[in-house]
PDB file of C-alpha atoms and ligand atoms in Angstrom:
ATOM      1  CA  UNK A1170      75.860  53.467 -80.386  1.00  0.00           C
ATOM      2  CA  UNK A1171      76.032  50.985 -83.242  1.00  0.00           C
ATOM      3  CA  UNK A1172      79.067  51.668 -85.386  1.00  0.00           C
ATOM      4  CA  UNK A1173      78.482  51.895 -89.104  1.00  0.00           C
ATOM      5  CA  UNK A1174      79.523  48.857 -91.099  1.00  0.00           C
ATOM      6  CA  UNK A1175      82.334  49.653 -93.516  1.00  0.00           C
ATOM      7  CA  UNK A1176      82.909  47.330 -96.488  1.00  0.00           C
ATOM      8  CA  UNK A1177      86.517  46.198 -96.968  1.00  0.00           C
ATOM      9  CA  UNK A1178      88.298  44.727 -99.970  1.00  0.00           C
ATOM     10  CA  UNK A1179      91.521  43.066 -98.770  1.00  0.00           C
ATOM     11  CA  UNK A1180      94.154  42.711-101.477  1.00  0.00           C
ATOM     12  CA  UNK A1181      97.229  40.732-100.495  1.00  0.00           C
ATOM     13  CA  UNK A1182     100.207  39.240-102.261  1.00  0.00           C
ATOM     14  CA  UNK A1183     104.008  39.181-102.498  1.00  0.00           C
ATOM     15  CA  UNK A1184     106.363  42.042-103.388  1.00  0.00           C
ATOM     16  CA  UNK A1185     106.248  43.353-106.910  1.00  0.00           C
ATOM     17  CA  UNK A1186     103.007  41.671-107.921  1.00  0.00           C
ATOM     18  CA  UNK A1187     101.397  45.034-108.736  1.00  0.00           C
ATOM     19  CA  UNK A1188      98.985  45.336-105.794  1.00  0.00           C
ATOM     20  CA  UNK A1189      99.666  49.053-105.435  1.00  0.00           C
ATOM     21  CA  UNK A1190      98.605  49.916-108.974  1.00  0.00           C
ATOM     22  CA  UNK A1191      95.535  47.684-108.779  1.00  0.00           C
ATOM     23  CA  UNK A1192      94.469  49.076-105.387  1.00  0.00           C
ATOM     24  CA  UNK A1193      94.784  52.634-106.645  1.00  0.00           C
ATOM     25  CA  UNK A1194      92.552  51.954-109.655  1.00  0.00           C
ATOM     26  CA  UNK A1195      90.029  49.864-107.754  1.00  0.00           C
ATOM     27  CA  UNK A1196      89.767  52.480-104.977  1.00  0.00           C
ATOM     28  CA  UNK A1197      89.284  55.240-107.580  1.00  0.00           C
ATOM     29  CA  UNK A1198      86.610  53.218-109.372  1.00  0.00           C
ATOM     30  CA  UNK A1199      84.701  52.437-106.174  1.00  0.00           C
ATOM     31  CA  UNK A1200      85.332  55.893-104.642  1.00  0.00           C
ATOM     32  CA  UNK A1201      86.777  54.227-101.520  1.00  0.00           C
ATOM     33  CA  UNK A1202      89.671  54.981 -99.159  1.00  0.00           C
ATOM     34  CA  UNK A1203      92.978  53.223 -99.554  1.00  0.00           C
ATOM     35  CA  UNK A1204      95.393  51.713 -97.036  1.00  0.00           C
ATOM     36  CA  UNK A1205      98.910  50.965 -98.250  1.00  0.00           C
ATOM     37  CA  UNK A1206      99.951  48.942 -95.200  1.00  0.00           C
ATOM     38  CA  UNK A1207     103.479  48.307 -96.520  1.00  0.00           C
ATOM     39  CA  UNK A1208     104.133  52.038 -96.331  1.00  0.00           C
ATOM     40  CA  UNK A1209     103.474  51.965 -92.559  1.00  0.00           C
ATOM     41  CA  UNK A1210     106.268  49.409 -92.154  1.00  0.00           C
ATOM     42  CA  UNK A1211     108.445  51.406 -94.541  1.00  0.00           C
ATOM     43  CA  UNK A1212     107.798  54.683 -92.669  1.00  0.00           C
ATOM     44  CA  UNK A1213     108.511  53.098 -89.312  1.00  0.00           C
ATOM     45  CA  UNK A1214     111.802  51.794 -90.723  1.00  0.00           C
ATOM     46  CA  UNK A1215     112.748  55.129 -92.296  1.00  0.00           C
ATOM     47  CA  UNK A1216     111.921  57.076 -89.183  1.00  0.00           C
ATOM     48  CA  UNK A1217     113.797  54.627 -86.933  1.00  0.00           C
ATOM     49  CA  UNK A1218     116.826  54.761 -89.200  1.00  0.00           C
ATOM     50  CA  UNK A1219     116.849  58.541 -88.996  1.00  0.00           C
ATOM     51  CA  UNK A1220     117.070  58.456 -85.236  1.00  0.00           C
ATOM     52  CA  UNK A1221     119.244  55.350 -85.055  1.00  0.00           C
ATOM     53  CA  UNK A1222     116.693  53.180 -83.303  1.00  0.00           C
ATOM     54  CA  UNK A1223     116.296  50.386 -85.872  1.00  0.00           C
ATOM     55  CA  UNK A1224     117.567  47.838 -83.366  1.00  0.00           C
ATOM     56  CA  UNK A1225     115.509  49.060 -80.438  1.00  0.00           C
ATOM     57  CA  UNK A1226     112.126  47.317 -80.369  1.00  0.00           C
ATOM     58  CA  UNK A1227     110.599  49.614 -77.738  1.00  0.00           C
ATOM     59  CA  UNK A1228     111.476  52.706 -79.742  1.00  0.00           C
ATOM     60  CA  UNK A1229     110.240  51.084 -82.954  1.00  0.00           C
ATOM     61  CA  UNK A1230     106.900  50.472 -81.265  1.00  0.00           C
ATOM     62  CA  UNK A1231     106.722  54.080 -80.059  1.00  0.00           C
ATOM     63  CA  UNK A1232     107.429  55.311 -83.591  1.00  0.00           C
ATOM     64  CA  UNK A1233     104.805  52.976 -85.072  1.00  0.00           C
ATOM     65  CA  UNK A1234     102.132  54.095 -82.617  1.00  0.00           C
ATOM     66  CA  UNK A1235     102.692  57.759 -83.416  1.00  0.00           C
ATOM     67  CA  UNK A1236     103.071  57.558 -87.200  1.00  0.00           C
ATOM     68  CA  UNK A1237     101.489  60.669 -88.645  1.00  0.00           C
ATOM     69  CA  UNK A1238     100.782  59.498 -92.179  1.00  0.00           C
ATOM     70  CA  UNK A1239      98.455  60.710 -94.914  1.00  0.00           C
ATOM     71  CA  UNK A1240      97.674  59.023 -98.216  1.00  0.00           C
ATOM     72  CA  UNK A1241      96.365  61.020-101.158  1.00  0.00           C
ATOM     73  CA  UNK A1242      95.455  59.159-104.307  1.00  0.00           C
ATOM     74  CA  UNK A1243      96.793  60.827-107.438  1.00  0.00           C
ATOM     75  CA  UNK A1244      95.794  59.572-110.885  1.00  0.00           C
ATOM     76  CA  UNK A1245      98.838  57.321-111.261  1.00  0.00           C
ATOM     77  CA  UNK A1246     100.332  57.008-107.789  1.00  0.00           C
ATOM     78  CA  UNK A1247      99.614  57.227-104.112  1.00  0.00           C
ATOM     79  CA  UNK A1248     101.165  60.310-102.523  1.00  0.00           C
ATOM     80  CA  UNK A1249     102.363  59.695 -98.984  1.00  0.00           C
ATOM     81  CA  UNK A1250     103.104  62.414 -96.500  1.00  0.00           C
ATOM     82  CA  UNK A1251     104.684  61.848 -93.125  1.00  0.00           C
ATOM     83  CA  UNK A1252     104.292  64.606 -90.567  1.00  0.00           C
ATOM     84  CA  UNK A1253     103.833  67.011 -93.478  1.00  0.00           C
ATOM     85  CA  UNK A1254     106.962  65.783 -95.300  1.00  0.00           C
ATOM     86  CA  UNK A1255     106.511  64.284 -98.771  1.00  0.00           C
ATOM     87  CA  UNK A1256     108.058  60.785 -98.570  1.00  0.00           C
ATOM     88  CA  UNK A1257     106.456  59.074-101.584  1.00  0.00           C
ATOM     89  CA  UNK A1258     109.810  58.315-103.263  1.00  0.00           C
ATOM     90  CA  UNK A1259     112.008  58.208-100.162  1.00  0.00           C
ATOM     91  CA  UNK A1260     110.214  55.151 -98.767  1.00  0.00           C
ATOM     92  CA  UNK A1261     110.274  53.227-102.074  1.00  0.00           C
ATOM     93  CA  UNK A1262     114.033  52.761-102.242  1.00  0.00           C
ATOM     94  CA  UNK A1263     115.237  49.179-101.908  1.00  0.00           C
ATOM     95  CA  UNK A1264     117.142  49.855 -98.675  1.00  0.00           C
ATOM     96  CA  UNK A1265     113.956  50.981 -96.923  1.00  0.00           C
ATOM     97  CA  UNK A1266     112.070  47.967 -98.330  1.00  0.00           C
ATOM     98  CA  UNK A1267     114.648  45.612 -96.847  1.00  0.00           C
ATOM     99  CA  UNK A1268     114.582  47.384 -93.441  1.00  0.00           C
ATOM    100  CA  UNK A1269     110.764  47.304 -93.501  1.00  0.00           C
ATOM    101  CA  UNK A1270     110.702  43.594 -94.220  1.00  0.00           C
ATOM    102  CA  UNK A1271     113.149  42.969 -91.340  1.00  0.00           C
ATOM    103  CA  UNK A1272     111.250  44.948 -88.710  1.00  0.00           C
ATOM    104  CA  UNK A1273     107.958  43.480 -89.987  1.00  0.00           C
ATOM    105  CA  UNK A1274     109.054  40.178 -88.414  1.00  0.00           C
ATOM    106  CA  UNK A1275     108.784  41.679 -84.882  1.00  0.00           C
ATOM    107  CA  UNK A1276     105.421  40.555 -83.411  1.00  0.00           C
ATOM    108  CA  UNK A1277     105.120  43.532 -80.995  1.00  0.00           C
ATOM    109  CA  UNK A1278     105.599  45.947 -83.882  1.00  0.00           C
ATOM    110  CA  UNK A1279     102.888  44.228 -85.942  1.00  0.00           C
ATOM    111  CA  UNK A1280     100.608  44.404 -82.928  1.00  0.00           C
ATOM    112  CA  UNK A1281     101.354  48.140 -82.507  1.00  0.00           C
ATOM    113  CA  UNK A1282     100.324  48.784 -86.107  1.00  0.00           C
ATOM    114  CA  UNK A1283      97.100  46.791 -85.896  1.00  0.00           C
ATOM    115  CA  UNK A1284      94.779  49.505 -84.569  1.00  0.00           C
ATOM    116  CA  UNK A1285      96.338  52.099 -86.869  1.00  0.00           C
ATOM    117  CA  UNK A1286      95.471  49.919 -89.838  1.00  0.00           C
ATOM    118  CA  UNK A1287      91.933  49.101 -88.685  1.00  0.00           C
ATOM    119  CA  UNK A1288      91.260  52.834 -88.272  1.00  0.00           C
ATOM    120  CA  UNK A1289      91.568  53.315 -92.033  1.00  0.00           C
ATOM    121  CA  UNK A1290      88.233  51.525 -92.492  1.00  0.00           C
ATOM    122  CA  UNK A1291      85.909  54.508 -92.952  1.00  0.00           C
ATOM    123  CA  UNK A1292      82.752  54.931 -95.038  1.00  0.00           C
ATOM    124  CA  UNK A1293      82.086  54.478 -97.884  1.00  0.00           C
ATOM    125  CA  UNK A1294      84.669  51.661 -97.904  1.00  0.00           C
ATOM    126  CA  UNK A1295      88.327  50.618 -97.840  1.00  0.00           C
ATOM    127  CA  UNK A1296      90.676  48.930-100.273  1.00  0.00           C
ATOM    128  CA  UNK A1297      93.528  47.536 -98.148  1.00  0.00           C
ATOM    129  CA  UNK A1298      96.844  46.560 -99.724  1.00  0.00           C
ATOM    130  CA  UNK A1299      99.307  44.306 -97.908  1.00  0.00           C
ATOM    131  CA  UNK A1300     100.409  40.855 -96.865  1.00  0.00           C
ATOM    132  CA  UNK A1301      97.992  40.061 -94.024  1.00  0.00           C
ATOM    133  CA  UNK A1302      94.971  42.255 -94.770  1.00  0.00           C
ATOM    134  CA  UNK A1303      92.615  39.304 -95.289  1.00  0.00           C
ATOM    135  CA  UNK A1304      94.185  36.975 -92.728  1.00  0.00           C
ATOM    136  CA  UNK A1305      94.869  39.215 -89.706  1.00  0.00           C
ATOM    137  CA  UNK A1306      93.948  42.888 -90.015  1.00  0.00           C
ATOM    138  CA  UNK A1307      90.525  42.579 -91.674  1.00  0.00           C
ATOM    139  CA  UNK A1308      89.562  38.913 -91.198  1.00  0.00           C
ATOM    140  CA  UNK A1309      85.913  39.815 -91.785  1.00  0.00           C
ATOM    141  CA  UNK A1310      86.520  41.622 -95.082  1.00  0.00           C
ATOM    142  CA  UNK A1311      83.717  40.812 -97.517  1.00  0.00           C
ATOM    143  CA  UNK A1312      86.131  40.282-100.393  1.00  0.00           C
ATOM    144  CA  UNK A1313      89.677  38.931-100.079  1.00  0.00           C
ATOM    145  CA  UNK A1314      91.892  38.691-103.093  1.00  0.00           C
ATOM    146  CA  UNK A1315      95.398  37.258-103.163  1.00  0.00           C
ATOM    147  CA  UNK A1316      97.462  38.155-106.227  1.00  0.00           C
ATOM    148  CA  UNK A1317     100.449  36.031-107.193  1.00  0.00           C
ATOM    149  CA  UNK A1318     102.962  35.932-110.065  1.00  0.00           C
ATOM    150  CA  UNK A1319     106.249  34.133-110.578  1.00  0.00           C
ATOM    151  CA  UNK A1320     109.343  35.884-109.108  1.00  0.00           C
ATOM    152  CA  UNK A1321     110.725  36.297-112.663  1.00  0.00           C
ATOM    153  CA  UNK A1322     107.569  38.064-113.822  1.00  0.00           C
ATOM    154  CA  UNK A1323     107.462  40.278-110.712  1.00  0.00           C
ATOM    155  CA  UNK A1324     111.128  41.195-111.222  1.00  0.00           C
ATOM    156  CA  UNK A1325     110.347  42.121-114.846  1.00  0.00           C
ATOM    157  CA  UNK A1326     107.505  44.393-113.719  1.00  0.00           C
ATOM    158  CA  UNK A1327     109.739  46.044-111.140  1.00  0.00           C
ATOM    159  CA  UNK A1328     112.529  46.401-113.724  1.00  0.00           C
ATOM    160  CA  UNK A1329     110.195  48.171-116.135  1.00  0.00           C
ATOM    161  CA  UNK A1330     108.891  50.436-113.357  1.00  0.00           C
ATOM    162  CA  UNK A1331     112.450  51.475-112.423  1.00  0.00           C
ATOM    163  CA  UNK A1332     113.507  51.993-116.050  1.00  0.00           C
ATOM    164  CA  UNK A1333     110.422  54.138-116.666  1.00  0.00           C
ATOM    165  CA  UNK A1334     111.554  56.313-113.781  1.00  0.00           C
ATOM    166  CA  UNK A1335     115.043  56.547-115.301  1.00  0.00           C
ATOM    167  CA  UNK A1336     116.561  54.380-112.551  1.00  0.00           C
ATOM    168  CA  UNK A1337     119.238  51.841-113.524  1.00  0.00           C
ATOM    169  CA  UNK A1338     118.412  48.262-112.572  1.00  0.00           C
ATOM    170  CA  UNK A1339     119.743  44.747-112.997  1.00  0.00           C
ATOM    171  CA  UNK A1340     117.137  42.077-113.738  1.00  0.00           C
ATOM    172  CA  UNK A1341     118.925  38.996-112.303  1.00  0.00           C
ATOM    173  CA  UNK A1342     119.672  40.957-109.114  1.00  0.00           C
ATOM    174  CA  UNK A1343     116.019  41.978-108.835  1.00  0.00           C
ATOM    175  CA  UNK A1344     114.941  38.315-109.091  1.00  0.00           C
ATOM    176  CA  UNK A1345     117.301  37.400-106.239  1.00  0.00           C
ATOM    177  CA  UNK A1346     116.136  40.352-104.093  1.00  0.00           C
ATOM    178  CA  UNK A1347     112.492  39.414-104.606  1.00  0.00           C
ATOM    179  CA  UNK A1348     113.125  35.780-103.730  1.00  0.00           C
ATOM    180  CA  UNK A1349     114.956  36.853-100.574  1.00  0.00           C
ATOM    181  CA  UNK A1350     112.076  39.210 -99.613  1.00  0.00           C
ATOM    182  CA  UNK A1351     109.533  36.416-100.299  1.00  0.00           C
ATOM    183  CA  UNK A1352     111.517  34.057 -98.137  1.00  0.00           C
ATOM    184  CA  UNK A1353     111.595  36.540 -95.226  1.00  0.00           C
ATOM    185  CA  UNK A1354     107.923  37.445 -95.593  1.00  0.00           C
ATOM    186  CA  UNK A1355     106.660  33.879 -95.840  1.00  0.00           C
ATOM    187  CA  UNK A1356     108.801  32.230 -93.183  1.00  0.00           C
ATOM    188  CA  UNK A1357     108.389  34.702 -90.314  1.00  0.00           C
ATOM    189  CA  UNK A1358     106.551  33.339 -87.285  1.00  0.00           C
ATOM    190  CA  UNK A1359     104.004  36.176 -86.959  1.00  0.00           C
ATOM    191  CA  UNK A1360     101.583  36.893 -89.824  1.00  0.00           C
ATOM    192  CA  UNK A1361     103.571  35.164 -92.552  1.00  0.00           C
ATOM    193  CA  UNK A1362     102.591  35.906 -96.133  1.00  0.00           C
ATOM    194  CA  UNK A1363      99.816  33.392 -96.816  1.00  0.00           C
ATOM    195  CA  UNK A1364      96.499  33.671 -98.595  1.00  0.00           C
ATOM    196  CA  UNK A1365      93.533  33.775 -96.185  1.00  0.00           C
ATOM    197  CA  UNK A1366      91.525  30.556 -96.367  1.00  0.00           C
ATOM    198  CA  UNK A1367      88.602  32.337 -97.977  1.00  0.00           C
ATOM    199  CA  UNK A1368      90.679  34.455-100.392  1.00  0.00           C
ATOM    200  CA  UNK A1369      90.272  34.302-104.151  1.00  0.00           C
ATOM    201  CA  UNK A1370      93.731  33.547-105.582  1.00  0.00           C
ATOM    202  CA  UNK A1371      94.546  35.133-108.929  1.00  0.00           C
ATOM    203  CA  UNK A1372      97.766  34.117-110.679  1.00  0.00           C
ATOM    204  CA  UNK A1373      98.656  37.204-112.699  1.00  0.00           C
ATOM    205  CA  UNK A1374     101.842  35.829-114.316  1.00  0.00           C
ATOM    206  CA  UNK A1375     100.315  35.880-117.791  1.00  0.00           C
ATOM    207  CA  UNK A1376      97.862  38.733-117.286  1.00  0.00           C
ATOM    208  CA  UNK A1377      98.123  42.402-118.188  1.00  0.00           C
ATOM    209  CA  UNK A1378      97.348  45.030-115.539  1.00  0.00           C
ATOM    210  CA  UNK A1379      94.112  45.751-117.464  1.00  0.00           C
ATOM    211  CA  UNK A1380      93.079  42.121-117.183  1.00  0.00           C
ATOM    212  CA  UNK A1381      93.870  41.979-113.457  1.00  0.00           C
ATOM    213  CA  UNK A1382      91.957  45.205-112.844  1.00  0.00           C
ATOM    214  CA  UNK A1383      88.938  43.967-114.740  1.00  0.00           C
ATOM    215  CA  UNK A1384      88.957  40.596-112.929  1.00  0.00           C
ATOM    216  CA  UNK A1385      89.129  42.315-109.506  1.00  0.00           C
ATOM    217  CA  UNK A1386      86.387  44.786-110.452  1.00  0.00           C
ATOM    218  CA  UNK A1387      84.088  41.995-111.638  1.00  0.00           C
ATOM    219  CA  UNK A1388      84.416  40.327-108.256  1.00  0.00           C
ATOM    220  CA  UNK A1389      84.058  43.624-106.375  1.00  0.00           C
ATOM    221  CA  UNK A1390      80.897  44.519-108.273  1.00  0.00           C
ATOM    222  CA  UNK A1391      79.261  41.188-107.634  1.00  0.00           C
ATOM    223  CA  UNK A1392      80.209  41.362-103.939  1.00  0.00           C
ATOM    224  CA  UNK A1393      79.481  44.995-103.121  1.00  0.00           C
ATOM    225  CA  UNK A1394      76.774  46.240-105.492  1.00  0.00           C
TER     226      UNK A1394
HETATM  227  O1  LIG B 302     104.315  46.206 -99.769  1.00  0.00           O
HETATM  228  P1  LIG B 302     105.668  46.787 -99.470  1.00  0.00           P
HETATM  229  O2  LIG B 302     106.762  46.262-100.355  1.00  0.00           O
HETATM  230  O3  LIG B 302     105.646  48.267 -99.413  1.00  0.00           O
HETATM  231  O4  LIG B 302     106.000  46.287 -97.981  1.00  0.00           O
HETATM  232  C1  LIG B 302     107.291  46.428 -97.429  1.00  0.00           C
HETATM  233  C2  LIG B 302     107.513  45.296 -96.429  1.00  0.00           C
HETATM  234  O5  LIG B 302     106.625  45.466 -95.317  1.00  0.00           O
HETATM  235  C3  LIG B 302     107.204  43.903 -96.970  1.00  0.00           C
HETATM  236  O6  LIG B 302     108.340  43.277 -97.569  1.00  0.00           O
HETATM  237  C4  LIG B 302     106.740  43.139 -95.747  1.00  0.00           C
HETATM  238  O7  LIG B 302     107.835  42.571 -95.082  1.00  0.00           O
HETATM  239  C5  LIG B 302     106.174  44.206 -94.849  1.00  0.00           C
HETATM  240  N1  LIG B 302     104.709  44.183 -94.822  1.00  0.00           N
HETATM  241  C6  LIG B 302     104.096  43.329 -93.939  1.00  0.00           C
HETATM  242  N2  LIG B 302     102.737  43.329 -93.809  1.00  0.00           N
HETATM  243  C7  LIG B 302     101.985  44.127 -94.579  1.00  0.00           C
HETATM  244  C8  LIG B 302     102.589  44.992 -95.516  1.00  0.00           C
HETATM  245  C9  LIG B 302     103.965  44.988 -95.627  1.00  0.00           C
HETATM  246  O8  LIG B 302     104.767  42.582 -93.240  1.00  0.00           O
HETATM  247  N3  LIG B 302     100.673  44.116 -94.421  1.00  0.00           N
END
């Protein structure tokens, strides 16, 4: 039986660039499914921490293979449930982000998550958010976009996001954390953070979220309609 072709928009880029917000709006506009691949790494880390297996690669792989995760797009955020438990906020804390970025360097773990990620491609289409969506997971995606912004600008965006949620934050510390995360994500041996050769690179440093959204939608419309 010939499997149905599912169009994919791969949206990659470093931490804090605003991929999540853009993916949510683009997916809503196109009426497509969404894959927040970072949350799979975050959930694996959270779950492993809970049963003290963060340093055990075999157990990490078992956890990754069995992840029972559901994404539901709300108007302004992506709700994530894990085995029925609401973990939307629990996986966003910095500690989980750091653990996720550490375990994401393990090649066997990335391999274990590959099929899980590919399975999100269902009709009518998928908007995939991550670091290696265009390069590794969906190399045949029809549209690949790589968003960038300076670390200072990304830290400012993150700072504002935290303040809006009533969470205290320190801007210089956020810049350092982002640079450290970038360093880990771009220097790892397996699937480092790089733009796919055929990706459109958009530097969003001086763009508003509206402008980024409209630029991505223009490209999506010309590619998919
Ligand atoms: O995007 P997010 O910040 O939620 O991702 C958390 C971490 O998971 C990243 O810092 C990165 O190390 C890892 N990740 C990855 N590949 C992806 C998505 C996330 O290695 N496709």
